[in-house]
Coordinates of C-alpha atoms and ligand atoms in Angstrom, one line a residue:
X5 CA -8.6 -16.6 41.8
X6 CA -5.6 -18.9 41.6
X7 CA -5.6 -18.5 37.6
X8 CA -6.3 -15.1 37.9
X9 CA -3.3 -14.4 39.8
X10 CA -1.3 -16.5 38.0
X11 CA -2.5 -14.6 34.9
X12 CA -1.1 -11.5 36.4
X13 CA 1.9 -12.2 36.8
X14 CA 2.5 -13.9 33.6
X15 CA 1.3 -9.6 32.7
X16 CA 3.7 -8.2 34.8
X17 CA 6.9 -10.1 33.3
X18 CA 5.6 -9.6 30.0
X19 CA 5.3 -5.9 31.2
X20 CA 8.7 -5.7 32.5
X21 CA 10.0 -7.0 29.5
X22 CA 8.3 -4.6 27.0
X23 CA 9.3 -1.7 28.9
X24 CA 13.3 -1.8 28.5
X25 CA 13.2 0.7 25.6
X26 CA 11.8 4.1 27.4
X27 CA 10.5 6.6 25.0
X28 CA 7.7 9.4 24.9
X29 CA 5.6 7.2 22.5
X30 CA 5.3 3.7 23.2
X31 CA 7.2 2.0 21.0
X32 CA 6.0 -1.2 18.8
X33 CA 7.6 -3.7 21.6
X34 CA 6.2 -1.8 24.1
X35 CA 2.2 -1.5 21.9
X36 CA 2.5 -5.3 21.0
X37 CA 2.8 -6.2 25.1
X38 CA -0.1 -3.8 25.8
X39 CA -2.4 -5.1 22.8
X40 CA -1.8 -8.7 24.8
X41 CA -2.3 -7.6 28.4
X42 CA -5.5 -5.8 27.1
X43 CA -7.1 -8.6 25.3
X44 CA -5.6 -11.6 27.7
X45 CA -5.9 -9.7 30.9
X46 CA -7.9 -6.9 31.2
X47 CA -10.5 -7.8 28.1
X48 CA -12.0 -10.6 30.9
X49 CA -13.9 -7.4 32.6
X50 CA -13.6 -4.7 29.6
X51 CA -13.6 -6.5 26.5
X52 CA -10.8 -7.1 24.4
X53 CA -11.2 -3.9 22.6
X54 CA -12.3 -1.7 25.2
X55 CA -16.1 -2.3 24.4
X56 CA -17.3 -3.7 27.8
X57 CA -20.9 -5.2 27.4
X58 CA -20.7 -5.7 31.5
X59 CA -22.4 -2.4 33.4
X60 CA -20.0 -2.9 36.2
X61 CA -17.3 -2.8 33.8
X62 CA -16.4 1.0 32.2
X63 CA -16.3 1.1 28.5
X64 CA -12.7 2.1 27.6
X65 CA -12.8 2.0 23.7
X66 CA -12.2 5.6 22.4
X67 CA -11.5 7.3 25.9
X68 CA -8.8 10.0 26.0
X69 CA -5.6 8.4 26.7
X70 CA -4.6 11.0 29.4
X71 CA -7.1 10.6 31.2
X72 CA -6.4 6.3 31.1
X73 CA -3.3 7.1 32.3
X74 CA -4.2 9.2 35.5
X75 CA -6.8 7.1 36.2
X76 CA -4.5 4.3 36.2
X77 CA -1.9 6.3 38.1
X78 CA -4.8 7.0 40.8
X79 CA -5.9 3.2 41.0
X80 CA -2.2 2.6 41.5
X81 CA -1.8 5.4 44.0
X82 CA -4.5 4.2 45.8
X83 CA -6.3 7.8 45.9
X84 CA -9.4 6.5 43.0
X85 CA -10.9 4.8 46.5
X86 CA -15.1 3.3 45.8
X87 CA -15.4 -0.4 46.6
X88 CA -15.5 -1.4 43.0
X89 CA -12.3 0.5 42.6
X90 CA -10.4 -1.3 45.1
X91 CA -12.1 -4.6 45.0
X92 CA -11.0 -4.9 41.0
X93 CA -8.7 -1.7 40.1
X94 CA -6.1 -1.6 42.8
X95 CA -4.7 -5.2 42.1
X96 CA -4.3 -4.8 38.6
X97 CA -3.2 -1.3 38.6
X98 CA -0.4 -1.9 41.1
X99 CA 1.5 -4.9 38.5
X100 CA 1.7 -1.9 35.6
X101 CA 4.6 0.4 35.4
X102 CA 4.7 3.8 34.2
X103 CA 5.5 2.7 30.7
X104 CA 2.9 0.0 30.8
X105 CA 0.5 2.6 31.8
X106 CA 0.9 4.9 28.9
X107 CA 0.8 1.9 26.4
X108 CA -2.3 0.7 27.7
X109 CA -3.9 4.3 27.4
X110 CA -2.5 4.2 23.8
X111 CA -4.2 1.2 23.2
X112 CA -7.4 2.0 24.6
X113 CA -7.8 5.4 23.1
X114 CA -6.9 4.0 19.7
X115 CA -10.3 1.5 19.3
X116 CA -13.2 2.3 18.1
X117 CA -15.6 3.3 20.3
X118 CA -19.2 0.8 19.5
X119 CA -22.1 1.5 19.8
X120 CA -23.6 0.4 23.6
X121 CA -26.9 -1.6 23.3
X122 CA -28.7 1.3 25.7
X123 CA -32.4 0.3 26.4
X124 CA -35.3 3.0 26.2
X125 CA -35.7 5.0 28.9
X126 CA -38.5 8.0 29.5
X127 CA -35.9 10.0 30.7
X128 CA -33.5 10.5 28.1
X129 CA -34.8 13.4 26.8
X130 CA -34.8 15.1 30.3
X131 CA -31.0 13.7 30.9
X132 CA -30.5 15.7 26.8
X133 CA -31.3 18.6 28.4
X134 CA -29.0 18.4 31.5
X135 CA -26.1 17.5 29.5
X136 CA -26.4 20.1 27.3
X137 CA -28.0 23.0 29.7
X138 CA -27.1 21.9 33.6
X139 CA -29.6 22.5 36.1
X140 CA -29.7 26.3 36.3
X141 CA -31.5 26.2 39.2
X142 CA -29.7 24.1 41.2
X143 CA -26.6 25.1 40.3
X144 CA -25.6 22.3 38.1
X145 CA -23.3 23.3 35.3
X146 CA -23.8 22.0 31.4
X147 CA -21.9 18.9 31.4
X148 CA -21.1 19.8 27.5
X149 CA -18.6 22.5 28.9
X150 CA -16.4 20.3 30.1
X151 CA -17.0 16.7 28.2
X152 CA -17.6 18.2 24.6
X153 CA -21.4 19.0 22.8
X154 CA -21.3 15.1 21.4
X155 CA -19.8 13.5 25.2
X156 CA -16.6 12.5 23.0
X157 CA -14.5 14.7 25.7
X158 CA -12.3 17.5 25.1
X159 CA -9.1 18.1 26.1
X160 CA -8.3 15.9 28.6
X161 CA -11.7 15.7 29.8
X162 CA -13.3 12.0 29.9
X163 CA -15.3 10.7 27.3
X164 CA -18.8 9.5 28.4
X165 CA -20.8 9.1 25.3
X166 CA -21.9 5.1 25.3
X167 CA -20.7 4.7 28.9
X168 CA -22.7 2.3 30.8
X169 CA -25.4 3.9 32.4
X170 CA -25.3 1.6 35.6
X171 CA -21.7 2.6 35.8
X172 CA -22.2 6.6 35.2
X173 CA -24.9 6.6 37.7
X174 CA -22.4 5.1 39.8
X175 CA -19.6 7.4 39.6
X176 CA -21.7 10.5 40.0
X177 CA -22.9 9.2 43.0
X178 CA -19.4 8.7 44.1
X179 CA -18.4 12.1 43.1
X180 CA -21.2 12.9 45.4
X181 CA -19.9 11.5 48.4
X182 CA -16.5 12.1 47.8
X183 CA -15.6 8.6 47.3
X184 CA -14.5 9.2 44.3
X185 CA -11.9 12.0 45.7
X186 CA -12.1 14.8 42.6
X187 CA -13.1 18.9 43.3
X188 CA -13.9 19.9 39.8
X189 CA -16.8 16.8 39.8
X190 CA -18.1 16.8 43.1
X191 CA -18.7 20.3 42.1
X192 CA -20.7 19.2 39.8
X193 CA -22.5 16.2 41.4
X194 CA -23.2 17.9 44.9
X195 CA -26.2 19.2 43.4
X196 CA -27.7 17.0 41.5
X197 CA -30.4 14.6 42.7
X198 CA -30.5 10.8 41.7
X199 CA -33.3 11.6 39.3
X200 CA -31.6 13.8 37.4
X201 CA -28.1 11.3 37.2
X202 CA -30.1 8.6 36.3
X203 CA -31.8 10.9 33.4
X204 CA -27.9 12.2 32.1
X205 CA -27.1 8.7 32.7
X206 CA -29.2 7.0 30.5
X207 CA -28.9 9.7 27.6
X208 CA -25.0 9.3 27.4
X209 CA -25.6 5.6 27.5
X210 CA -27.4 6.3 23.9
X211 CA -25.1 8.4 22.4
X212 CA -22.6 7.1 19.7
Ligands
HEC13 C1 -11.8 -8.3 37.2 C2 -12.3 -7.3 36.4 C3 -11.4 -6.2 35.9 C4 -10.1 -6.4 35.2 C5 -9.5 -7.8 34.9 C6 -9.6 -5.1 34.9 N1 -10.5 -4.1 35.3 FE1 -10.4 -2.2 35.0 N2 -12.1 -1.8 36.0 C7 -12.9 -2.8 36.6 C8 -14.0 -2.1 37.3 C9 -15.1 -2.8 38.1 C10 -13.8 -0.8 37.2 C11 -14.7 0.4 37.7 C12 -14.2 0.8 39.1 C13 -15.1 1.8 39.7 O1 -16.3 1.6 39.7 O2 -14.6 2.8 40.2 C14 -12.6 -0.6 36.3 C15 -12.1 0.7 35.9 C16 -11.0 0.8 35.1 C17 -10.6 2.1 34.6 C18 -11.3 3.5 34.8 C19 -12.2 3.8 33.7 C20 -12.9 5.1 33.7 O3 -13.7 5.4 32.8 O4 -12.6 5.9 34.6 C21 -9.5 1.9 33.8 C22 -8.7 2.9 33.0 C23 -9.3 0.4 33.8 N3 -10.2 -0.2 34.6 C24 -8.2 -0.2 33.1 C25 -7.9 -1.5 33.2 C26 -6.7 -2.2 32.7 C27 -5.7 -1.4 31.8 C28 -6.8 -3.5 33.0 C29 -5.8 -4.5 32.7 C30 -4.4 -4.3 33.2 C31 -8.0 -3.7 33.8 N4 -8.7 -2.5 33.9 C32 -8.4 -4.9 34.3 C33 -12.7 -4.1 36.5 C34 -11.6 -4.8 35.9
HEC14 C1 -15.9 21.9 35.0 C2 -15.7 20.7 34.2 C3 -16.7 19.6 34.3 C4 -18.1 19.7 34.2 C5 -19.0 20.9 34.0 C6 -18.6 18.3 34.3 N1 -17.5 17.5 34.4 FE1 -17.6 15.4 34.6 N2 -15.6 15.3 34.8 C7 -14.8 16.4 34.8 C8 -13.4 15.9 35.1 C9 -12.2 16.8 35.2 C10 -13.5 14.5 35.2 C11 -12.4 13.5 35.5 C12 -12.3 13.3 37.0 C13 -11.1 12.5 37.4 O1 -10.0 12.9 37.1 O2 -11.3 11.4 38.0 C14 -14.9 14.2 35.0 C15 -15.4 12.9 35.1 C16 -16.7 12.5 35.0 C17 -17.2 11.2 35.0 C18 -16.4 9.9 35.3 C19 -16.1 9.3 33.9 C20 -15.5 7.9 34.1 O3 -15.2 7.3 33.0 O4 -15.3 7.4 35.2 C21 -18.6 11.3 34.9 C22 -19.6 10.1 34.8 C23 -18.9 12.7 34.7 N3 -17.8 13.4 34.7 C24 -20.2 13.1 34.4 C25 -20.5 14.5 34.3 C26 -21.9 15.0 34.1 C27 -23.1 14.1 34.0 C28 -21.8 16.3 34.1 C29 -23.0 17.3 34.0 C30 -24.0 17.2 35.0 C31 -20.4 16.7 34.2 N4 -19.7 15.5 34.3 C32 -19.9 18.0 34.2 C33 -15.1 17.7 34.6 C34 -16.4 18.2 34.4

């Protein structure tokens, strides 16, 4: 713990001093401090490029970079509130300024996305069919609509294809409870049962 801290704030100088020049796009001081924070800091739980092998720890290779950025904002804020998120995201969110933040997303969005190593699961083709259709009878919207016909995202609308399914399962429940504070997804989740988020789950798990 000791290290880790110590490890942090090494970040946050390093931060600080990347961030004198302030510009729309990070500029190459400010990517070069972000590439080291991500690999020497943040790779420990998400993999230096973003390609988490962990469940517990979100895949971040590939992922829009806006939503990074809010989602870091929200950790900072304190408002993105499940156990996991405070427990781990909180700390780490709170040493990164705004132009830290928007490097990082940079970064993130920028690697290459690999392939998970999903494990077979009888209900993948079930959780296909709720991605691309909802759950008409339950109200449940196509989850293509919003996150794209190959889970890649659209708009600013999270990537989940190759998320951990572990950690999807998670966050829907969390939508479901409110936890996780967002309208537009508890929408979504307050109809679903854990059956069917364990099916979508494991499908985006397999997708490239
Ligand atoms: C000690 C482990 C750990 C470290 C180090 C860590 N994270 Fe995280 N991170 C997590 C966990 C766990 C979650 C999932 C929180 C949840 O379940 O809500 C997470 C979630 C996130 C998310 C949300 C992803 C999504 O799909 O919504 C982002 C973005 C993120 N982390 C970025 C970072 C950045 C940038 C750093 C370095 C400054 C970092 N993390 C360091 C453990 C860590
Ligand atoms: C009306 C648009 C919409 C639909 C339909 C929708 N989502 Fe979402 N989803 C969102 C938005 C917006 C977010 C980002 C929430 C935030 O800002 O924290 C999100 C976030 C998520 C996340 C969290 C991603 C992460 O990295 O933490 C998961 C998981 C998710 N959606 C799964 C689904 C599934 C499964 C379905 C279909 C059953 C679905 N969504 C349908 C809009 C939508």
């Amino acid at each position: 713990m000791v290290r880790f801290t110590l490890c942090l704030l090494g970040a946050a100088a390093l931060i600080a001093a990347g961030s004198a020049a302030r510009a729309d796009e990070p500029d190459a001081a400010a990517r070069a401090h972000a590439q080291h924070i991500a690999v020497t800091v943040c790779g420990t739980c998400h993999g230096p490029n973003g390609n988490s092998t962990q469940p517990k720890f979100p895949r971040l290779a590939g992922q829009n970079a806006n939503y990074l950025a809010a989602q870091l904002k929200a950790f900072r804020a304190q408002t993105r509130g499940d156990p996991d998120a405070i427990g781990y995201m909180w700390g780490m969110a709170s040493q990164l300024d705004d132009d830290a933040i928007e490097a990082l997303a940079a970064y993130y969005a920028a690697q290459k996305a690999e392939p998970s190593a999903s494990g077979a699961s009888a209900a993948i083709s079930r959780g296909r069919e709720i991605y691309a259709k909802g759950v008409a009878a339950q109200g449940v919207p196509a989850c293509s609509s919003c996150h794209g016909p190959d889970a890649h995202g659209l708009q600013d609308f999270p990537r989940l294809a190759g998320q951990h399914a572990q950690y999807v399962l998670k966050q829907l429940g969390s939508f479901q409870s409110n936890m996780r504070n967002v309208a537009i997804m508890h929408g979504v989740a307050q109809n679903l049962n854990v059956g069917d988020m364990d099916a979508v789950a494991a499908f985006l798990e397999t997708q490239p």
